[in-house]
Amino acid sequence: MSTSPVAVRGPDRNPRAGVVVGPIGLAWRPRLIAVTVVALAAALVLLVVSIGVGSVALTPVDVVRALTGGGTDLQRLIVLQLRLPRALTGALVGLVLGIAGALTQTFTRNPLATPDVIGVTSGASAGAVAAIVLGGGTYSVSTLLLGGGIPVAATLGALIAAALVYGLGWRGGVESYRLILVGIGVGSVLTAITSYLLVRAQISEAQQATVWLVGSLSGASWPSLWPLLAVASVAVPLSIATSTALGLSQLGDETAVGVGLSIQRHRLTVIALAVVLTAAAVAAAGPVGFVAFVVPQVALRVAATSRPPIVLSGLVGTALVLAADLAGRTVFPGEVPVGLVTTVVGAPYLIWLLVRHRKELVS
Amino acid sequence: MTQTAAPAPTPAHGAAVADRRRGPGRRRVGILLGLVVAVAVTAAASVAFGSNHVQFLRVFEALLHPGDDEATTIVQGVRIPRTILGIVVGACLGVAGAVMQGQTRNPLADPGLFGVSAGAGLAVVIGVFVFGVADTGLDVWLALAGALVASVAVFSITAAGSGTASPVPLALAGAAVSALLDAFTSFIVLADKDALNAYRLWVVGSLSGRDAGVISSVVPFALAGLVLAFLNSRALDNLGLGSDMARSLGQNVLVARITGLASITLLTAAATAAAGPVGFVGLVVPHLARAIVGGSHRYLIPASMLIGIALVLGADVVGRLIGGSGEVQVGIVLAVLGGPFFVAVARRRSLVAL
């Protein structure tokens, strides 16, 4: 873990002419582009299938027709009001978690780092569980305070925790390893608070909180989708714009500074983007497990790049979350929350990585 | 490697040298005795204080002349078993942490890393789901079995990947297996309200509500783990120099690794089965012990044991007193105290990368 397995694959052997658009410079990589196009197509197909599957089955043609304003009134109601918010939430959650994971893993040069290590998820969980448990009327003052509901409490918890970790990790600059350690310490205090709230709660509130803690799309609606959409539309382009600086930071701190990268400002930007993206996803769907961890590693391998490609990570994330939600709704009789499916897929993948690619992870 | 026993003064050395060489060993034995006193004080506090107020004199009376009054019931029936449980859990977790950090040469290694808590948790939840009731006598065996199965799975994955039980893939395999087991736990807990109720109480780590049967179930595992840890102490000093150096010193590295891992597994499984996953003791205690007795495991392990006991008992007493009507579970008190400590350690030193 101490070295940079992300970079082990080596630099591109024959650098080609690039495309430069303003501050963004892109190398011409046919394989990456081809894979990205395939992932985009897969994500769109899954989106349409996901909207079609449900108690009233719709064919993909019906779905596309309803989305473009055709079809019957009933079909438009089902598609636009009931199923589209959930499918879009899943798609966006996967997109932003994939990108946040790619940013964190590249910036820490550590394939195990996810936005969770900056305390985002544990902070959001503590906030959301506090809103569920304390907002239930047990304590009157907090009902007032937490009246904004679960998403607001989760966002606040995530941002406060991340700020705390960043502040405590600062010693004349932040350094990724120290940040991870401080994140572990802060995270475990927050987890203890969450557990304490769960123990003190009524059993029905504890159940509600547990569903939230697993990560689920069942509560998705248009109102819960808008904040996520707003954050994603700003933060995703910004994340793609950091790509060049991220590439420079892979060269090691001294070299990166030497070629003109302001390393501390770059770190703050990348951490802030990862935190905001993750907080938005967690507020909308709860902490969906393993997406931010697994997706960048998959993207890295299929595209054969030296570090997780940002756009492709986002698209693979979208495909994974949509597929997991689809599986959770159809494979089992009841509904399995999407966070459980992603973990059950993601954890064996990590184990497989350990058994097959141990040199890359240990090095 | 430092001198332990005071060597007999010889004419060649002279009194001053003998004194200097005798010094550190004596000092450390003195420190260990001081820790024994600290343990005695916290144990006394654990018997004396609680959410049910019993006057000090009545506590003594109940200890010396047990009758059938309320004080005797509280002291003999509740507080003494709870104190013994705290001693077992604290000793197990403190020693497990010291062996873990010695084996991995990583100051951040925590005994929970091997999937032990996740395995025990899943077993407890399955028990409630299948048998319908939460019963501490049954839970303890289920938790032990779950903890052992999970850690064996983690070791097997690591061995399949790298051929040896080396520390870094071990931590990763532990994280992956834990996540998978936790997902299954969540799956059951979401479907079954009774399982959720049992799980949320179990997972915070608590010494309350366990009877004497729980103690007698876990003590054999705890003792076996402690013996292995003490046997492992010389090897841990050698492993601290790196596997290659240890091998060239004549250390059988494989035997040393297996002894250490078996010890950690037994100790952590015993503690987790008895009290649920109590965090931070295994992480924090070896740091405290190293600060006062140094890095030699012959002192570090007994010191970690004593500090672990004092910390668990102390945190349990604090949790009983601050909770008001209920009480705050020992695992929560320890996490809230241990988290800031951990942050301070991480800020102060440049630590070895995991």
XYZ file of C-alpha atoms in Angstrom:
717
model
C 0.000 0.000 0.000
C 2.885 2.328 0.536
C 3.793 2.592 -3.100
C 1.717 3.578 -6.054
C 0.104 0.534 -7.626
C -2.061 2.831 -9.687
C 1.054 3.905 -11.522
C 2.620 0.460 -11.750
C 1.281 -0.055 -15.232
C 3.798 2.443 -16.450
C 3.608 5.458 -18.668
C 2.259 5.255 -22.178
C 4.917 3.822 -24.338
C 4.424 6.017 -27.359
C 2.932 9.378 -26.497
C 0.728 10.546 -29.327
C -0.484 13.914 -30.343
C -3.095 15.231 -27.946
C -6.204 17.372 -28.133
C -6.088 20.599 -26.171
C -9.326 22.377 -25.233
C -8.602 25.377 -23.024
C -6.952 24.107 -19.828
C -7.814 20.516 -20.627
C -5.299 18.511 -22.564
C -6.277 15.031 -23.660
C -3.995 12.404 -25.084
C -5.343 10.534 -28.095
C -6.102 7.059 -26.738
C -8.248 4.984 -29.136
C -8.785 2.160 -26.664
C -9.934 4.467 -23.876
C -12.306 6.230 -26.232
C -13.715 2.961 -27.581
C -14.255 1.565 -24.077
C -15.846 4.826 -22.953
C -18.298 4.746 -25.843
C -19.195 1.124 -25.038
C -19.694 1.993 -21.345
C -21.915 4.942 -22.284
C -24.024 2.684 -24.488
C -24.269 0.055 -21.730
C -25.319 2.708 -19.208
C -28.048 4.013 -21.538
C -29.363 0.512 -22.253
C -29.451 -0.271 -18.533
C -31.256 3.001 -17.880
C -33.989 2.128 -20.387
C -34.283 -1.493 -19.168
C -34.343 -0.310 -15.553
C -37.268 2.002 -16.312
C -39.086 -0.786 -18.139
C -38.890 -3.368 -15.360
C -41.462 -3.236 -12.585
C -44.952 -4.337 -11.570
C -46.176 -2.996 -14.934
C -43.649 -4.243 -17.498
C -42.868 -1.895 -20.373
C -40.879 -2.711 -23.472
C -37.817 -0.561 -24.234
C -39.724 0.887 -27.174
C -42.564 1.968 -24.857
C -40.048 3.525 -22.492
C -38.283 5.520 -25.180
C -41.625 6.612 -26.603
C -42.835 7.771 -23.173
C -39.560 9.578 -22.509
C -39.876 11.480 -25.768
C -43.445 12.519 -25.033
C -45.358 9.780 -26.799
C -47.182 6.724 -25.485
C -50.349 6.589 -23.397
C -51.025 8.807 -20.379
C -50.558 5.833 -18.077
C -47.224 4.969 -19.635
C -46.039 8.568 -19.326
C -47.147 8.643 -15.658
C -45.315 5.429 -14.851
C -42.168 6.379 -16.714
C -41.846 10.085 -15.970
C -43.256 10.285 -12.441
C -42.562 6.893 -10.891
C -39.590 5.216 -12.510
C -37.453 7.907 -14.106
C -36.506 9.593 -10.793
C -35.308 6.297 -9.365
C -33.386 5.299 -12.490
C -31.793 8.739 -12.832
C -30.874 8.781 -9.146
C -29.196 5.401 -9.548
C -27.398 6.557 -12.683
C -26.160 9.774 -11.058
C -25.188 8.086 -7.787
C -23.069 5.619 -9.740
C -21.603 8.397 -11.866
C -20.528 10.635 -9.003
C -19.320 7.791 -6.766
C -17.241 6.378 -9.617
C -15.680 9.772 -10.277
C -15.137 10.493 -6.582
C -13.436 7.102 -6.210
C -11.203 7.751 -9.218
C -10.213 11.146 -7.803
C -9.430 9.748 -4.347
C -7.503 6.736 -5.567
C -5.438 8.822 -7.965
C -4.745 11.571 -5.494
C -3.693 9.216 -2.679
C -1.958 6.925 -5.197
C -3.613 4.113 -3.278
C -6.103 1.654 -4.832
C -7.805 1.130 -1.463
C -8.619 4.741 -0.748
C -12.227 5.768 -1.194
C -13.997 8.986 -0.255
C -15.067 7.140 2.908
C -11.571 7.529 4.339
C -12.024 11.296 4.502
C -14.896 10.692 6.910
C -17.633 11.622 4.413
C -19.689 8.462 4.772
C -19.424 8.097 8.536
C -20.278 11.773 8.962
C -23.276 11.477 6.655
C -24.401 8.319 8.470
C -24.172 9.965 11.880
C -26.131 12.949 10.552
C -28.824 10.867 8.896
C -29.269 8.499 11.844
C -29.451 11.497 14.180
C -32.187 12.965 11.982
C -34.116 9.676 11.946
C -33.726 8.906 15.652
C -33.732 12.343 17.271
C -36.148 13.839 14.748
C -38.716 11.219 15.711
C -39.910 13.348 18.604
C -37.840 11.872 21.411
C -35.985 15.141 21.891
C -37.935 18.263 21.079
C -35.022 20.681 20.484
C -33.440 18.468 17.892
C -36.722 18.055 16.042
C -36.500 21.765 15.296
C -32.825 21.529 14.386
C -33.159 18.484 12.204
C -36.426 19.541 10.596
C -34.686 19.765 7.237
C -34.887 16.023 6.951
C -32.474 13.216 6.279
C -30.720 14.548 3.149
C -29.893 17.874 4.796
C -28.639 16.185 7.960
C -26.568 13.720 5.937
C -25.024 16.474 3.830
C -24.202 18.543 6.898
C -22.683 15.525 8.645
C -20.587 14.672 5.595
C -19.256 18.196 5.113
C -18.516 18.753 8.813
C -16.710 15.415 9.099
C -14.655 16.063 5.972
C -13.717 19.546 7.172
C -12.725 18.074 10.543
C -10.535 15.431 8.920
C -8.930 17.963 6.589
C -8.343 20.420 9.440
C -6.899 17.836 11.817
C -4.807 16.361 9.013
C -3.273 19.749 8.234
C 0.276 20.213 9.443
C 1.843 22.756 7.157
C -0.025 21.093 4.322
C -1.939 17.854 3.992
C -0.347 14.604 3.080
C -2.445 11.698 1.901
C -1.312 9.055 4.381
C -1.846 11.276 7.414
C -5.238 12.247 6.027
C -6.248 8.565 5.831
C -5.187 7.965 9.446
C -7.013 10.999 10.779
C -10.001 9.836 8.741
C -9.926 6.453 10.490
C -9.853 8.098 13.923
C -12.635 10.594 13.225
C -14.649 7.930 11.425
C -14.640 5.545 14.359
C -15.866 8.203 16.778
C -18.705 9.003 14.370
C -19.490 5.309 13.945
C -19.667 4.921 17.730
C -22.089 7.851 17.893
C -24.208 6.225 15.172
C -24.275 2.920 17.076
C -25.208 4.695 20.290
C -28.100 6.460 18.578
C -29.265 3.124 17.142
C -29.176 1.461 20.575
C -31.158 4.298 22.131
C -33.719 4.421 19.304
C -37.145 2.832 19.105
C -36.937 -0.389 17.120
C -38.990 1.061 14.247
C -36.616 4.016 13.967
C -33.666 1.659 14.123
C -35.158 -0.283 11.222
C -35.627 2.865 9.187
C -32.064 3.916 9.958
C -30.689 0.489 9.002
C -32.379 0.649 5.617
C -30.835 4.053 5.059
C -27.390 2.877 6.238
C -27.315 0.077 3.686
C -27.917 2.406 0.763
C -31.165 2.180 -1.154
C -32.841 3.827 -4.124
C -36.377 3.050 -2.984
C -36.935 6.547 -1.591
C -35.869 8.314 -4.782
C -38.187 10.982 -6.152
C -37.904 14.171 -8.213
C -37.398 16.401 -5.138
C -34.569 14.176 -3.865
C -33.007 14.045 -7.335
C -32.658 17.788 -8.001
C -29.862 18.533 -5.478
C -27.840 15.576 -6.772
C -28.365 16.705 -10.374
C -27.305 20.264 -9.503
C -24.129 19.145 -7.722
C -23.233 16.680 -10.462
C -23.685 19.235 -13.252
C -21.096 21.516 -11.609
C -18.692 19.090 -9.957
C -18.414 16.469 -12.707
C -17.039 18.901 -15.357
C -14.683 20.365 -12.734
C -13.448 16.861 -11.893
C -12.735 16.143 -15.546
C -10.836 19.438 -15.702
C -8.480 18.348 -12.897
C -7.343 15.424 -15.022
C -4.109 17.050 -16.218
C -3.094 18.161 -12.733
C -3.885 14.683 -11.402
C -1.557 13.247 -14.014
C 1.216 15.570 -12.888
C 0.678 14.712 -9.227
C 1.367 11.070 -10.098
C 4.994 11.971 -10.714
C 5.574 12.512 -7.001
C 5.398 15.731 -5.003
C 8.813 17.157 -5.915
C 8.470 16.592 -9.641
C 4.893 17.848 -9.659
C 5.936 21.073 -7.935
C 8.916 21.295 -10.274
C 6.729 21.274 -13.383
C 4.576 24.009 -11.942
C 1.747 22.327 -10.022
C 0.601 24.066 -6.844
C 0.394 20.825 -4.888
C -1.567 21.977 -1.833
C -4.140 23.877 -3.864
C -4.475 20.893 -6.171
C -5.044 18.578 -3.178
C -7.649 20.858 -1.670
C -9.478 21.008 -5.024
C -9.448 17.241 -5.489
C -10.507 16.509 -1.896
C -13.265 19.118 -2.057
C -14.609 17.684 -5.307
C -14.526 14.112 -3.977
C -16.263 15.193 -0.765
C -18.988 17.191 -2.502
C -19.699 14.426 -5.029
C -19.851 11.746 -2.349
C -21.961 13.861 -0.017
C -24.491 14.476 -2.794
C -24.691 10.763 -3.615
C -25.002 9.727 0.030
C -27.679 12.320 0.707
C -29.733 10.968 -2.189
C -29.342 7.218 -1.683
C -27.416 6.509 1.513
C -23.909 5.049 1.592
C -23.986 2.636 -1.359
C -21.097 0.282 -0.624
C -17.998 -0.517 -2.640
C -18.891 1.481 -5.788
C -16.261 4.170 -5.237
C -13.732 1.472 -4.448
C -14.325 -1.106 -7.176
C -15.332 1.003 -10.159
C -12.060 2.926 -10.709
C -10.134 -0.343 -10.539
C -12.384 -1.957 -13.149
C -12.143 1.112 -15.389
C -8.356 1.137 -15.059
C -8.121 -2.477 -16.159
C -10.526 -2.434 -19.078
C -9.034 0.759 -20.497
C -5.422 -0.319 -19.750
C -4.492 3.168 -18.582
C -1.896 4.111 -15.978
C -4.464 5.536 -13.571
C -8.268 5.399 -13.220
C -9.791 7.326 -16.138
C -12.311 9.782 -14.727
C -15.084 9.776 -17.337
C -14.970 6.012 -17.787
C -15.065 5.472 -13.997
C -18.229 7.530 -13.850
C -19.903 5.555 -16.628
C -18.887 2.187 -15.177
C -20.279 3.386 -11.842
C -23.583 4.245 -13.520
C -23.763 0.830 -15.144
C -22.903 -0.957 -11.870
C -25.474 0.849 -9.741
C -28.244 0.483 -12.337
C -27.449 -3.214 -12.790
C -27.285 -3.764 -9.006
C -30.627 -2.027 -8.505
C -32.157 -4.069 -11.311
C -30.827 -7.295 -9.784
C -32.009 -6.276 -6.320
C -35.536 -5.722 -7.644
C -35.824 -8.802 -9.838
C -33.654 -11.677 -8.549
C -35.118 -11.889 -5.044
C -38.793 -12.030 -4.089
C -38.628 -8.960 -1.850
C -36.553 -5.926 -2.721
C -32.860 -6.105 -1.838
C -31.377 -2.616 -1.302
C -28.869 -1.649 -3.980
C -26.046 -1.155 -1.433
C -26.148 -4.818 -0.465
C -25.934 -5.972 -4.069
C -22.955 -3.725 -4.834
C -21.147 -5.017 -1.721
C -21.876 -8.650 -2.523
C -20.443 -8.057 -6.007
C -17.604 -5.777 -4.898
C -16.144 -7.713 -1.975
C -15.511 -10.935 -3.935
C -13.970 -8.784 -6.660
C -11.489 -7.419 -4.116
C -10.758 -10.954 -2.927
C -10.198 -12.026 -6.527
C -7.831 -9.097 -6.985
C -5.921 -10.211 -3.919
C -5.551 -13.754 -5.142
C -4.727 -12.877 -8.749
C -2.971 -9.545 -8.688
C -1.226 -9.638 -5.375
C 1.988 -8.133 -6.714
C 0.190 -4.999 -7.856
C -1.459 -4.513 -4.489
C 1.521 -5.386 -2.331
C 4.441 -4.217 -4.424
C 17.227 -6.636 23.372
C 17.757 -5.517 26.904
C 18.941 -7.254 30.019
C 16.174 -8.549 32.163
C 17.560 -10.163 35.270
C 20.081 -8.186 37.229
C 23.447 -9.825 36.635
C 25.621 -10.652 39.608
C 28.222 -7.888 40.089
C 31.657 -9.081 39.079
C 34.982 -7.490 39.947
C 35.537 -6.709 36.298
C 32.350 -4.691 35.972
C 32.249 -2.829 39.225
C 29.281 -1.632 41.193
C 28.410 1.344 39.032
C 28.096 -0.705 35.844
C 26.090 -3.375 37.632
C 23.727 -0.733 38.952
C 23.261 0.789 35.566
C 22.556 -2.565 33.972
C 20.240 -3.543 36.763
C 18.381 -0.239 36.479
C 16.102 -0.584 33.451
C 15.030 -4.127 34.310
C 14.134 -3.116 37.823
C 12.430 0.008 36.623
C 10.265 -1.992 34.262
C 9.370 -4.576 36.876
C 8.444 -1.621 39.080
C 6.243 -0.233 36.322
C 4.516 -3.583 35.911
C 3.843 -3.677 39.658
C 2.450 -0.160 39.399
C 0.129 -1.347 36.633
C -1.017 -4.232 38.840
C -2.005 -1.627 41.431
C -3.862 0.339 38.744
C -5.754 -2.801 37.764
C -6.641 -3.436 41.411
C -7.941 0.113 41.785
C -10.105 -0.045 38.660
C -11.396 -3.483 39.650
C -12.342 -2.119 43.074
C -14.064 0.836 41.402
C -15.908 -1.551 39.096
C -17.249 -3.431 42.126
C -17.997 -0.287 44.113
C -19.731 1.966 41.557
C -22.748 1.372 39.401
C -26.079 2.713 38.294
C -27.641 1.145 41.404
C -26.233 3.089 44.313
C -24.816 0.880 47.056
C -22.933 2.449 49.961
C -19.255 1.549 50.289
C -19.709 -0.099 53.661
C -22.525 -2.227 52.294
C -20.268 -3.288 49.409
C -17.654 -4.491 51.906
C -20.323 -6.240 53.923
C -21.660 -7.950 50.842
C -18.173 -9.104 49.926
C -17.225 -10.385 53.352
C -20.556 -11.566 54.733
C -22.887 -12.373 51.861
C -26.487 -12.312 52.980
C -29.687 -12.323 50.993
C -30.129 -8.552 50.906
C -30.184 -6.327 47.849
C -26.553 -5.256 48.212
C -25.349 -8.857 48.076
C -27.419 -9.557 44.990
C -26.020 -6.531 43.195
C -22.412 -7.008 44.240
C -22.096 -10.784 44.075
C -24.561 -11.432 41.286
C -23.910 -8.518 38.930
C -20.836 -6.483 39.639
C -18.281 -9.220 40.374
C -19.067 -11.289 37.254
C -19.068 -8.088 35.216
C -15.683 -7.097 36.631
C -14.229 -10.520 35.853
C -15.615 -10.249 32.325
C -13.973 -6.838 31.979
C -10.661 -8.320 33.121
C -10.889 -11.141 30.553
C -11.892 -8.821 27.706
C -9.285 -6.170 28.561
C -6.486 -8.724 28.883
C -7.409 -10.413 25.597
C -7.698 -7.222 23.566
C -4.588 -5.573 25.026
C -2.407 -8.610 24.345
C -3.992 -9.257 20.932
C -3.177 -5.678 19.950
C 0.438 -5.984 21.069
C 0.938 -9.262 19.166
C -0.875 -7.862 16.120
C 1.268 -4.747 15.950
C 4.404 -6.824 16.534
C 3.486 -9.313 13.827
C 2.517 -6.728 11.222
C 5.154 -4.200 12.355
C 2.418 -1.684 11.869
C 1.400 0.683 14.654
C -2.090 0.956 13.212
C -3.013 -2.708 13.050
C -6.141 -3.528 14.973
C -7.175 -7.051 16.004
C -10.572 -6.538 14.352
C -8.756 -6.577 11.014
C -9.048 -10.321 10.496
C -12.775 -10.295 9.992
C -13.333 -11.540 13.526
C -16.017 -9.040 14.525
C -17.895 -9.359 11.238
C -17.868 -13.172 11.470
C -19.030 -13.167 15.072
C -21.728 -10.610 14.295
C -23.122 -12.621 11.403
C -23.174 -15.787 13.545
C -25.072 -14.009 16.321
C -27.615 -12.638 13.841
C -28.068 -16.040 12.203
C -28.594 -17.513 15.683
C -31.402 -15.094 16.432
C -32.899 -15.543 12.979
C -32.886 -19.355 13.155
C -33.673 -19.957 16.823
C -35.842 -16.903 17.282
C -34.357 -15.745 20.591
C -31.270 -13.889 21.690
C -29.596 -15.960 24.385
C -26.184 -14.952 25.681
C -25.267 -18.547 26.523
C -25.828 -19.613 22.914
C -24.537 -16.381 21.379
C -21.130 -16.828 22.899
C -20.586 -20.149 21.128
C -21.992 -18.848 17.854
C -19.794 -15.772 18.054
C -16.721 -17.891 18.770
C -17.481 -20.162 15.829
C -18.193 -17.234 13.500
C -15.017 -15.428 14.548
C -12.846 -18.503 14.011
C -14.407 -19.367 10.643
C -14.017 -15.790 9.388
C -10.377 -15.520 10.400
C -9.543 -18.899 8.858
C -11.203 -17.687 5.634
C -9.104 -14.527 5.706
C -5.901 -16.500 6.240
C -6.775 -18.932 3.441
C -7.387 -16.125 0.948
C -4.103 -14.538 1.912
C -2.243 -17.821 1.644
C -3.841 -18.522 -1.752
C -2.674 -15.120 -2.944
C 0.837 -14.847 -1.651
C 1.859 -18.231 -0.278
C 2.657 -16.818 3.148
C 0.528 -15.102 5.733
C 2.170 -11.739 5.116
C 0.573 -8.720 6.759
C -0.490 -6.366 3.957
C -2.699 -8.730 1.903
C -3.978 -10.006 5.247
C -5.365 -6.563 6.050
C -6.962 -6.290 2.613
C -8.457 -9.771 2.759
C -9.768 -8.945 6.229
C -11.442 -5.802 4.908
C -13.015 -7.666 1.982
C -14.295 -10.594 4.043
C -15.631 -8.218 6.711
C -17.539 -6.201 4.125
C -19.067 -9.314 2.609
C -20.097 -10.751 5.992
C -21.504 -7.373 7.065
C -23.600 -7.311 3.891
C -25.128 -10.690 4.789
C -25.718 -9.429 8.333
C -27.535 -6.379 6.972
C -29.573 -8.618 4.705
C -30.879 -10.664 7.644
C -31.241 -7.683 9.938
C -33.391 -5.846 7.384
C -35.698 -8.824 7.085
C -36.027 -9.700 10.771
C -36.852 -7.190 13.498
C -35.717 -9.445 16.361
C -32.368 -10.004 14.695
C -31.949 -6.245 14.283
C -32.790 -5.685 17.922
C -30.223 -8.247 19.064
C -27.601 -7.044 16.607
C -27.762 -3.341 17.425
C -27.247 -4.131 21.113
C -24.484 -6.648 20.427
C -22.502 -4.577 17.947
C -21.682 -1.661 20.247
C -19.698 -3.846 22.645
C -20.929 -4.090 26.207
C -20.126 -5.882 29.452
C -23.650 -5.759 30.821
C -26.154 -8.590 30.885
C -23.574 -11.391 30.554
C -23.772 -14.162 33.111
C -21.091 -16.375 34.619
C -21.657 -18.991 31.909
C -20.323 -16.568 29.289
C -17.114 -16.150 31.257
C -16.500 -19.870 31.665
C -17.174 -20.405 27.937
C -14.536 -17.957 26.742
C -11.861 -18.380 29.425
C -10.252 -21.506 27.872
C -9.839 -19.696 24.536
C -8.518 -16.610 26.278
C -5.985 -18.614 28.298
C -4.773 -20.521 25.236
C -4.360 -17.240 23.376
C -2.471 -15.630 26.259
C -0.083 -18.593 26.560
C 0.648 -18.468 22.814
C 1.224 -14.728 23.026
C 3.758 -15.087 25.829
C 5.471 -17.909 23.926
C 5.582 -15.633 20.894
C 7.254 -12.701 22.669
C 10.901 -13.553 21.928
C 10.042 -14.297 18.290
C 8.218 -10.953 18.030
C 11.391 -9.141 19.070
C 13.225 -10.933 16.263
C 10.453 -10.345 13.713
C 10.665 -6.655 14.568
C 13.992 -6.628 12.730
C 12.319 -7.876 9.552
C 11.643 -11.424 8.362
C 15.051 -11.855 6.714
C 16.997 -10.646 9.722
C 14.857 -12.809 12.016
C 15.553 -15.821 9.828
C 19.288 -15.196 9.937
C 19.101 -14.991 13.731
C 17.821 -18.566 13.696
C 14.144 -17.707 14.050
C 11.707 -20.098 12.382
C 9.583 -17.364 10.813
C 6.707 -19.587 9.725
C 6.241 -21.046 13.225
C 6.482 -17.572 14.728
C 3.842 -16.242 12.322
C 1.447 -19.121 12.908
C 1.831 -18.880 16.699
C 1.161 -15.168 16.581
C -1.844 -15.380 14.260
C -3.353 -18.227 16.312
C -2.893 -16.175 19.453
C -4.504 -13.078 17.947
C -7.429 -15.101 16.602
C -8.125 -16.898 19.892
C -7.840 -13.733 21.976
C -9.972 -11.591 19.685
C -12.575 -14.305 19.232
C -12.827 -14.787 23.009
C -13.185 -11.069 23.675
C -15.670 -10.526 20.848
C -17.767 -13.507 21.885
C -17.868 -12.258 25.461
C -18.560 -8.576 24.938
C -19.207 -7.888 21.260
C -16.734 -5.969 19.118
C -15.040 -3.626 21.576
C -12.874 -1.333 19.471
C -9.741 0.686 20.090
C -8.360 -1.257 23.073
C -6.179 -3.381 20.824
C -5.090 -0.309 18.891
C -4.382 2.157 21.681
C -3.057 -0.034 24.491
C 0.189 -1.212 22.834
C 1.100 2.433 22.166
C 0.650 3.315 25.831
C 2.581 0.213 26.877
C 5.438 0.951 24.473
C 5.706 4.464 25.849
C 6.293 3.265 29.406
C 8.115 -0.087 29.133
C 9.752 0.134 25.696
C 9.592 -2.205 22.732
C 10.785 -5.512 24.186
C 7.834 -7.878 24.002
C 8.706 -9.640 27.234
C 7.620 -6.451 28.994
C 5.326 -5.087 26.325
C 2.922 -8.031 26.415
C 2.358 -8.129 30.205
C 2.139 -4.333 30.268
C -0.422 -4.354 27.413
C -2.434 -6.952 29.308
C -2.550 -4.855 32.467
C -3.240 -1.569 30.685
C -5.953 -3.279 28.635
C -7.685 -4.477 31.785
C -7.436 -1.090 33.484
C -8.731 0.706 30.377
C -11.728 -1.600 29.845
C -12.724 -1.570 33.512
C -12.212 2.188 33.736
C -14.266 2.848 30.586
C -16.995 0.525 31.833
C -17.233 2.390 35.152
C -17.348 5.725 33.316
C -20.101 4.383 31.046
C -22.157 3.257 34.034
C -21.873 6.606 35.777
C -22.469 9.049 32.880
C -25.425 7.265 31.330
C -28.055 8.539 33.756
C -31.013 6.169 33.670
C -29.422 3.758 31.221
C -25.724 3.335 30.727
C -23.293 4.043 27.908
C -21.788 0.812 26.596
C -18.078 0.283 27.135
C -17.402 0.007 23.392
C -18.838 3.475 22.799
C -16.919 5.051 25.679
C -13.705 3.510 24.353
C -14.312 4.663 20.774
C -15.117 8.204 21.839
C -11.957 8.330 23.998
C -9.790 6.319 21.610
C -10.613 8.181 18.381
C -9.049 11.481 19.448
C -6.051 9.605 20.844
C -5.589 7.901 17.497
C -5.820 11.226 15.670
C -3.188 12.671 18.004
C -0.839 9.736 17.308
C -1.382 10.096 13.567
C -0.663 13.825 13.716
C 2.428 13.612 15.841
C 4.489 10.946 14.160
C 5.353 9.930 10.679
C 4.058 6.398 10.919
C 5.087 3.344 9.009
C 2.867 2.948 5.973
C 0.557 -0.069 6.096
